[in-house]
Short mmCIF file of N, CA and C in Angstrom, two decimals:
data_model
loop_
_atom_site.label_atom_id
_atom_site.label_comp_id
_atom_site.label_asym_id
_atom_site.label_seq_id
_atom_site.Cartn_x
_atom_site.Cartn_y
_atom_site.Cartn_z
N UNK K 201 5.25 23.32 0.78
CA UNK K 201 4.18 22.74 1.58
C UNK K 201 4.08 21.25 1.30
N UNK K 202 3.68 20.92 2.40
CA UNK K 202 3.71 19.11 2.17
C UNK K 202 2.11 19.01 2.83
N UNK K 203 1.59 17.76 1.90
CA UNK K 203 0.31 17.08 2.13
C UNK K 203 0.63 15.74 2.46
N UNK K 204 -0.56 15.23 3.06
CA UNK K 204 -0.60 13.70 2.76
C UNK K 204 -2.17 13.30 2.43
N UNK K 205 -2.12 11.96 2.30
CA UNK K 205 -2.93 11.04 1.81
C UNK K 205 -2.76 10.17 2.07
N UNK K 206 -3.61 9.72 2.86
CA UNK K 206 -3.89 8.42 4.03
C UNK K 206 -4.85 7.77 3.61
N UNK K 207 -4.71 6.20 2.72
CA UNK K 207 -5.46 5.33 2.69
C UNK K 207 -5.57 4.16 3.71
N UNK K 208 -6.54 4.04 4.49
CA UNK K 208 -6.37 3.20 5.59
C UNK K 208 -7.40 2.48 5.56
N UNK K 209 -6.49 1.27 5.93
CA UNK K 209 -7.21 -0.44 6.39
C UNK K 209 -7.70 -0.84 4.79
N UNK K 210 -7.54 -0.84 3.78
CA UNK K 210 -7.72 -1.32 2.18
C UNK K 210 -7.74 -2.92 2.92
N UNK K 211 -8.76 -3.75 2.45
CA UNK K 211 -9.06 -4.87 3.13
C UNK K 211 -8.60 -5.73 1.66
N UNK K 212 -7.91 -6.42 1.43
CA UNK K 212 -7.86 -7.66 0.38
C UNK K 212 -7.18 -8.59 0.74
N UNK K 213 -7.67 -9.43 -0.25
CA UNK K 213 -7.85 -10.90 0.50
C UNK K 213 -6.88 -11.59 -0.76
N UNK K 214 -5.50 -11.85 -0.76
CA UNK K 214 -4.41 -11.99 -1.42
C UNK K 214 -3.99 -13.35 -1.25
N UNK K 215 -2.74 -14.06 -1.74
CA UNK K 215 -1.83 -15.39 -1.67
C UNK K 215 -0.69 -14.85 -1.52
N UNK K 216 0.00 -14.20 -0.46
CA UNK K 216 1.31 -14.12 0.01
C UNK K 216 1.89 -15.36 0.72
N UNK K 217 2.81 -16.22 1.09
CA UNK K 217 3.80 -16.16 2.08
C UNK K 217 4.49 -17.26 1.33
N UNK K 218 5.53 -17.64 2.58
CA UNK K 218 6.50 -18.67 1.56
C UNK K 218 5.62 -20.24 1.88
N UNK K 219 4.96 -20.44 2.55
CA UNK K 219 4.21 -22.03 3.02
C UNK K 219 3.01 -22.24 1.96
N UNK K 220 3.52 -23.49 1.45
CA UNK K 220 2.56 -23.86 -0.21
C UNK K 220 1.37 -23.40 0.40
N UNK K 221 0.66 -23.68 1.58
CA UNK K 221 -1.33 -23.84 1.68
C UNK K 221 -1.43 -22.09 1.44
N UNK K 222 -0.22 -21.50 2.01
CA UNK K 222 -0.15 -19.90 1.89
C UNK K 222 -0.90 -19.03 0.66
N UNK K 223 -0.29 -20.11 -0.59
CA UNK K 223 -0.19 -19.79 -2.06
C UNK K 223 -2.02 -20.01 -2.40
N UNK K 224 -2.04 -21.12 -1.14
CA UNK K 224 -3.67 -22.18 -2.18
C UNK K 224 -4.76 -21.10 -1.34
N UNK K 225 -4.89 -21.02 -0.30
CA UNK K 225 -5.82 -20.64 0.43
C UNK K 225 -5.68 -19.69 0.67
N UNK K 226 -4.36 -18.62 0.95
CA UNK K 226 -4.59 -17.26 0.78
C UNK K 226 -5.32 -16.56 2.06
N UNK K 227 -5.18 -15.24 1.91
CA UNK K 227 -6.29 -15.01 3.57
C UNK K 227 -6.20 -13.47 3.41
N UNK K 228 -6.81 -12.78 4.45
CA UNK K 228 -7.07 -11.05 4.34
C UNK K 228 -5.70 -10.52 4.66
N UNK K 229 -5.69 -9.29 3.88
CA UNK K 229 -4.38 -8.38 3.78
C UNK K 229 -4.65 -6.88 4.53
N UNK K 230 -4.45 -6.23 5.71
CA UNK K 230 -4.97 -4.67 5.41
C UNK K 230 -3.41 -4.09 5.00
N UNK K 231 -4.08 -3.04 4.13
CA UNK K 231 -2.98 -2.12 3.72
C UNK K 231 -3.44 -0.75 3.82
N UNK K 232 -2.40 -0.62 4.41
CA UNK K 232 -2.53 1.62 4.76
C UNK K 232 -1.14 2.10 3.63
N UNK K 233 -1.30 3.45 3.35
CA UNK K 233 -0.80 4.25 2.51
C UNK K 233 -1.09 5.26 3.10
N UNK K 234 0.40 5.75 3.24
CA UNK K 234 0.28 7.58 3.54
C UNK K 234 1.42 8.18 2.68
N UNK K 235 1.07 9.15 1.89
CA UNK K 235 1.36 9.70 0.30
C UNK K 235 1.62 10.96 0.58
N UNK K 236 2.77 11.37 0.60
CA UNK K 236 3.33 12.93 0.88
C UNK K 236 3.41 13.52 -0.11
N UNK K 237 2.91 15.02 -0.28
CA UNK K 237 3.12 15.81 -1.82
C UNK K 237 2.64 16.74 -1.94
N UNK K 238 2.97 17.70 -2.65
CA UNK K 238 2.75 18.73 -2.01
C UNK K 238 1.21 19.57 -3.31
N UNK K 239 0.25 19.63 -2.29
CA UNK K 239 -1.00 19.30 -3.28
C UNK K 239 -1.88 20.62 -3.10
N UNK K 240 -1.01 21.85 -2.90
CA UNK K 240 -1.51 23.25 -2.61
C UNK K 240 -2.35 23.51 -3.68
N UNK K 241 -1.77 23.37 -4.42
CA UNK K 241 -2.73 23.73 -5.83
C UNK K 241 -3.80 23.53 -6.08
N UNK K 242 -4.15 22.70 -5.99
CA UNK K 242 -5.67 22.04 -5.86
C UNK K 242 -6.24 22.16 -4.99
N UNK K 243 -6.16 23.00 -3.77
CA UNK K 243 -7.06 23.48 -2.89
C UNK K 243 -7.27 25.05 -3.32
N UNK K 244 -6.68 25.29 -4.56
CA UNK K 244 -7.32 26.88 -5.54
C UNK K 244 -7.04 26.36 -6.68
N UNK K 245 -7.60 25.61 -7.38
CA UNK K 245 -7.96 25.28 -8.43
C UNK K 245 -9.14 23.94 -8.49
N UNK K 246 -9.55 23.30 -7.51
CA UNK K 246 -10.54 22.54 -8.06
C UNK K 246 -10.46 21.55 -8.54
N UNK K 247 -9.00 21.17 -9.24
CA UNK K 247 -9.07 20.37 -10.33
C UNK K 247 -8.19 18.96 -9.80
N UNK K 248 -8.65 17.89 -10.62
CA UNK K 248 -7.88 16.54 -10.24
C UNK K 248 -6.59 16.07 -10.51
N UNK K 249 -6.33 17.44 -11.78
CA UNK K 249 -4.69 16.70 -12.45
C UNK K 249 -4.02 17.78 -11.37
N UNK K 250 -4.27 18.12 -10.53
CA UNK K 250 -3.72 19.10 -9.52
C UNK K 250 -3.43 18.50 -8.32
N UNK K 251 -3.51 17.29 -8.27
CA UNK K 251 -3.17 16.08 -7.04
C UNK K 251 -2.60 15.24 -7.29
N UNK K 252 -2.97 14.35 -6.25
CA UNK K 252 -2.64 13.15 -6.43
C UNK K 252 -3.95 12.21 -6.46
N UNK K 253 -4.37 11.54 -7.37
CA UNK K 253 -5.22 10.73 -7.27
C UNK K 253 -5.31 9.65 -6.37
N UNK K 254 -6.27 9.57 -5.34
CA UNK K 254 -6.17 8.46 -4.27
C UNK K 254 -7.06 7.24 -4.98
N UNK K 255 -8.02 7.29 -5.98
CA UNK K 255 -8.75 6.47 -6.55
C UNK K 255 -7.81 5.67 -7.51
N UNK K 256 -6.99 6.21 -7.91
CA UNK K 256 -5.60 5.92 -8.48
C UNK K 256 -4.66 4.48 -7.95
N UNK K 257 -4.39 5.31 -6.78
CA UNK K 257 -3.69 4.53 -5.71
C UNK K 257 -4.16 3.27 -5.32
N UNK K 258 -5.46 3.30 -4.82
CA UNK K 258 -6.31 2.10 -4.53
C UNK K 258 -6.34 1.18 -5.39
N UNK K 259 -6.51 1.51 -6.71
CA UNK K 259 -6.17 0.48 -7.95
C UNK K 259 -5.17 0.13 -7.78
N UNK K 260 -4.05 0.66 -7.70
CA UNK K 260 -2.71 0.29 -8.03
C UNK K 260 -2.32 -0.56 -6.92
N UNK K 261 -2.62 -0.61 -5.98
CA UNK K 261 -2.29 -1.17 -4.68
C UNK K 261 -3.10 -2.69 -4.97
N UNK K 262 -4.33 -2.58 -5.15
CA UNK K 262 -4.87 -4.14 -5.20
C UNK K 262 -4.09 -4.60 -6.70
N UNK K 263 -4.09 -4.25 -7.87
CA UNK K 263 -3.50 -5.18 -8.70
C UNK K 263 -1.95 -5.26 -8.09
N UNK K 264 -1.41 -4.76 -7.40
CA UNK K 264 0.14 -4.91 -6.73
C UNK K 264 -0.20 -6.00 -5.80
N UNK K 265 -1.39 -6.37 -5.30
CA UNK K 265 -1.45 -7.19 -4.04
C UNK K 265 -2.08 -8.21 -4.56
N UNK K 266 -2.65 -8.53 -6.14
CA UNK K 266 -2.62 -9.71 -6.53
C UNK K 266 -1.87 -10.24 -7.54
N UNK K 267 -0.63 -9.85 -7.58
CA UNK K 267 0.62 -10.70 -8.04
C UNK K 267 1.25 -11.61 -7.00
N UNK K 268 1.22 -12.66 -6.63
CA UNK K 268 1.42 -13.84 -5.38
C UNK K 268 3.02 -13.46 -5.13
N UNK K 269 3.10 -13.07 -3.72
CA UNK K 269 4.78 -13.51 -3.94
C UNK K 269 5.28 -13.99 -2.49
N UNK K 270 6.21 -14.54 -2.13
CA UNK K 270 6.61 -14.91 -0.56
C UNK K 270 6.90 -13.83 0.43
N UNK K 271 7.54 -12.87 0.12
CA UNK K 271 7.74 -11.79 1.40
C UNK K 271 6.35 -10.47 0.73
N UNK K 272 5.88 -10.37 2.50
CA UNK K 272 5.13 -9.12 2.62
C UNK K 272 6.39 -7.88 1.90
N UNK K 273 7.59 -7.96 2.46
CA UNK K 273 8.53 -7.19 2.23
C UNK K 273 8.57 -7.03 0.44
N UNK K 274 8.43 -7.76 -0.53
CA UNK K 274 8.31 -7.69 -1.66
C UNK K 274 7.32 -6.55 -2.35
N UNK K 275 6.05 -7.29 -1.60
CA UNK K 275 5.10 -6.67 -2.19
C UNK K 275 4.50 -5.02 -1.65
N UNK K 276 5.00 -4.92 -0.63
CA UNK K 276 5.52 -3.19 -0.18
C UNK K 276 6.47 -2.53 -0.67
N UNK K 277 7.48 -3.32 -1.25
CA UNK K 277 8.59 -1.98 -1.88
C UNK K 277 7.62 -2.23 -3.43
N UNK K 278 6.98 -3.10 -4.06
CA UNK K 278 6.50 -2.71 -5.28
C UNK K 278 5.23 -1.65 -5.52
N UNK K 279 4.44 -1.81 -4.61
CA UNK K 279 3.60 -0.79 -4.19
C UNK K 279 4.00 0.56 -3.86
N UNK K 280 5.41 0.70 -3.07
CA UNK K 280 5.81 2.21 -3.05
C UNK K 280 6.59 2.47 -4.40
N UNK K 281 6.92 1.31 -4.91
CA UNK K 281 7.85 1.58 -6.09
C UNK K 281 6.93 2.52 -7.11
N UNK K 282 5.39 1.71 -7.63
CA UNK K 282 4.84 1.67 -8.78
C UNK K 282 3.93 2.99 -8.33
N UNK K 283 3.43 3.46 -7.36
CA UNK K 283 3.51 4.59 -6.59
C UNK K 283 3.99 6.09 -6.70
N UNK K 284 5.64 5.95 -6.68
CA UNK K 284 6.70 7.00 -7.05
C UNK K 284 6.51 7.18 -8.47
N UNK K 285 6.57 6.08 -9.00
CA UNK K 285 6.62 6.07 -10.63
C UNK K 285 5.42 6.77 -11.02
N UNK K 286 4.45 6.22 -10.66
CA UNK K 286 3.11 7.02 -10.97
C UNK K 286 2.73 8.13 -11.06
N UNK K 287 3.05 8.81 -9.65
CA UNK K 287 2.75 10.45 -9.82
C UNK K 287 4.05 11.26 -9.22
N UNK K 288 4.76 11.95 -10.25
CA UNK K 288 6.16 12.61 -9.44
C UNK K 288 5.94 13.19 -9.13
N UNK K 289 5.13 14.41 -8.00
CA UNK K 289 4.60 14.94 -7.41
C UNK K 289 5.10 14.48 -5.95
N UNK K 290 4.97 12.93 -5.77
CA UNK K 290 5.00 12.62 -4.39
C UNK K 290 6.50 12.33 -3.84
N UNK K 291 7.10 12.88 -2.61
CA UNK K 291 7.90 13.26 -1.96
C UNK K 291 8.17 11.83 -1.29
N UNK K 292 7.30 11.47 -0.29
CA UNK K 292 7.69 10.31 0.52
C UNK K 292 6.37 9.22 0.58
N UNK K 293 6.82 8.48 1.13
CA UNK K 293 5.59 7.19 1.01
C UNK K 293 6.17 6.45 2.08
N UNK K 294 5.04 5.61 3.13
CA UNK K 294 4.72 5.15 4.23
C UNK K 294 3.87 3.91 4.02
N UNK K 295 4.05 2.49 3.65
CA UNK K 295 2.98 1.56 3.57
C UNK K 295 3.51 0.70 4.60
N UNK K 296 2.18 0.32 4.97
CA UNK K 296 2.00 -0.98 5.85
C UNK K 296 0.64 -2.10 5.45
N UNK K 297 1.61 -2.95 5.59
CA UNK K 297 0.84 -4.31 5.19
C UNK K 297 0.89 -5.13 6.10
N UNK K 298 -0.69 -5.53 7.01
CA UNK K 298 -0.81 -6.15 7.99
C UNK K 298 -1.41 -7.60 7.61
N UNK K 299 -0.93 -8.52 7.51
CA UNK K 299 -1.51 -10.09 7.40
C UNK K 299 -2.44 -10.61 8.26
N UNK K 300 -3.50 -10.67 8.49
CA UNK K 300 -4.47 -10.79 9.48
C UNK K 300 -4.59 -12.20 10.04
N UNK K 301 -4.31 -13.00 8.88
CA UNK K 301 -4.29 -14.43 9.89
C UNK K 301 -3.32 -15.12 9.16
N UNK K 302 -1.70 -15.13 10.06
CA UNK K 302 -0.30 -15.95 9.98
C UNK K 302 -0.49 -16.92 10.14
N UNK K 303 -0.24 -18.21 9.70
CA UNK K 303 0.43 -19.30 9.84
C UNK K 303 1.14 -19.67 11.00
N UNK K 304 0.27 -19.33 12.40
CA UNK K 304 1.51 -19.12 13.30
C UNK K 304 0.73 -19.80 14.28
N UNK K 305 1.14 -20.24 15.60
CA UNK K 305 0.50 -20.72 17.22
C UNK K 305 0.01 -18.97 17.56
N UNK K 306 -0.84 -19.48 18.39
CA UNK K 306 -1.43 -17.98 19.48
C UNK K 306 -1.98 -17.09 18.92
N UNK K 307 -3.03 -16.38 19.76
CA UNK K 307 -4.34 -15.05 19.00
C UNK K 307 -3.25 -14.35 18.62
N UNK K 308 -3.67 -13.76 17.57
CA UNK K 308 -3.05 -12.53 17.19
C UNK K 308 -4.16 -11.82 16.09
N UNK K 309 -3.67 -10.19 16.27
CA UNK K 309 -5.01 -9.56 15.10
C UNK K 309 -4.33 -9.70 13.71
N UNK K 310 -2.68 -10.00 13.77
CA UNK K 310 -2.03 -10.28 12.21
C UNK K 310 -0.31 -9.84 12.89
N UNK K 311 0.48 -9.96 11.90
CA UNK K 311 1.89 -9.23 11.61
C UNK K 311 1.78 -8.42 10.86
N UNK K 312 2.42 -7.56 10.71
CA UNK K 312 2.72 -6.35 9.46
C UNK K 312 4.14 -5.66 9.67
N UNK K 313 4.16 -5.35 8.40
CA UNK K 313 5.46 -4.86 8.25
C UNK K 313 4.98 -3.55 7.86
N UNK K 314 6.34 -2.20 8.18
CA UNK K 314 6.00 -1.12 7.56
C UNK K 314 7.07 -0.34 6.89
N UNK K 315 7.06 0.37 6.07
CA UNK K 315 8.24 0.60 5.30
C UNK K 315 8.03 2.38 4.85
N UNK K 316 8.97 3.19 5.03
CA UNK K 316 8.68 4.51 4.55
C UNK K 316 9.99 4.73 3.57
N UNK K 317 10.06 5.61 2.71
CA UNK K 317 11.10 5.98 1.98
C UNK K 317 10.31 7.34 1.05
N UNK K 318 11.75 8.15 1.05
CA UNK K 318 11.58 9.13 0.12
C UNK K 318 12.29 9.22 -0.87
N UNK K 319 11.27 9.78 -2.09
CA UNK K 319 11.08 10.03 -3.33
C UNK K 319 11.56 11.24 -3.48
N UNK K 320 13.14 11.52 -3.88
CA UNK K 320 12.95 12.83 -5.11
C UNK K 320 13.67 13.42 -6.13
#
């Protein structure tokens, strides 16, 4: 059996890209997480070491999203990386990291990149 766990729209406000003002001024990040695994157990047992911790995740994701680095692409494979490592339980992983306001001409609600890979 496979589960997931869908953290969606995690709002932080980070210093990604490669353009110096990028580094100084920084701007809002959303990040989604969807966490495959198979988490039967804990729907007859009750218990938390019987999952996957999503309160877990959320931590791990903002201190991953305030280490500064130039590619969105960086800081999504370290987040699925530190992720896998975390709980071996989980099968596959799905993040997207949407930049809400690029460095760019014309409206836009952001760019994002999204990345899935499996764990096993």
């Amino acid at each position: 059996m496979t589960s997931k766990i869908l953290l969606e729209d995690i709002k932080i406000y980070a210093y990604h890209g490669v353009l110096p003002e990028e580094k100084i001024l920084g701007t809002y990040y959303l990040v989604n997480a969807e966490i495959s695994a198979d988490l039967w157990k804990a729907t007859q047992t009750d218990n938390l070491s019987d999952t996957v911790n999503y309160a877990e995740i959320n931590t791990l994701i903002h201190e991953e999203m305030k280490i500064p680095s130039e590619l969105m692409e960086h800081v999504a494979g370290r987040i699925m990386e530190r992720i896998a490592k975390t709980f071996a339980s989980v099968s596959h992983i799905k993040c997207k990291i949407t930049k809400t306001n690029p460095p760019m001409p014309g409206e836009m609600h952001g760019v994002s990149l999204e990345f899935e890979k499996r764990f096993e």
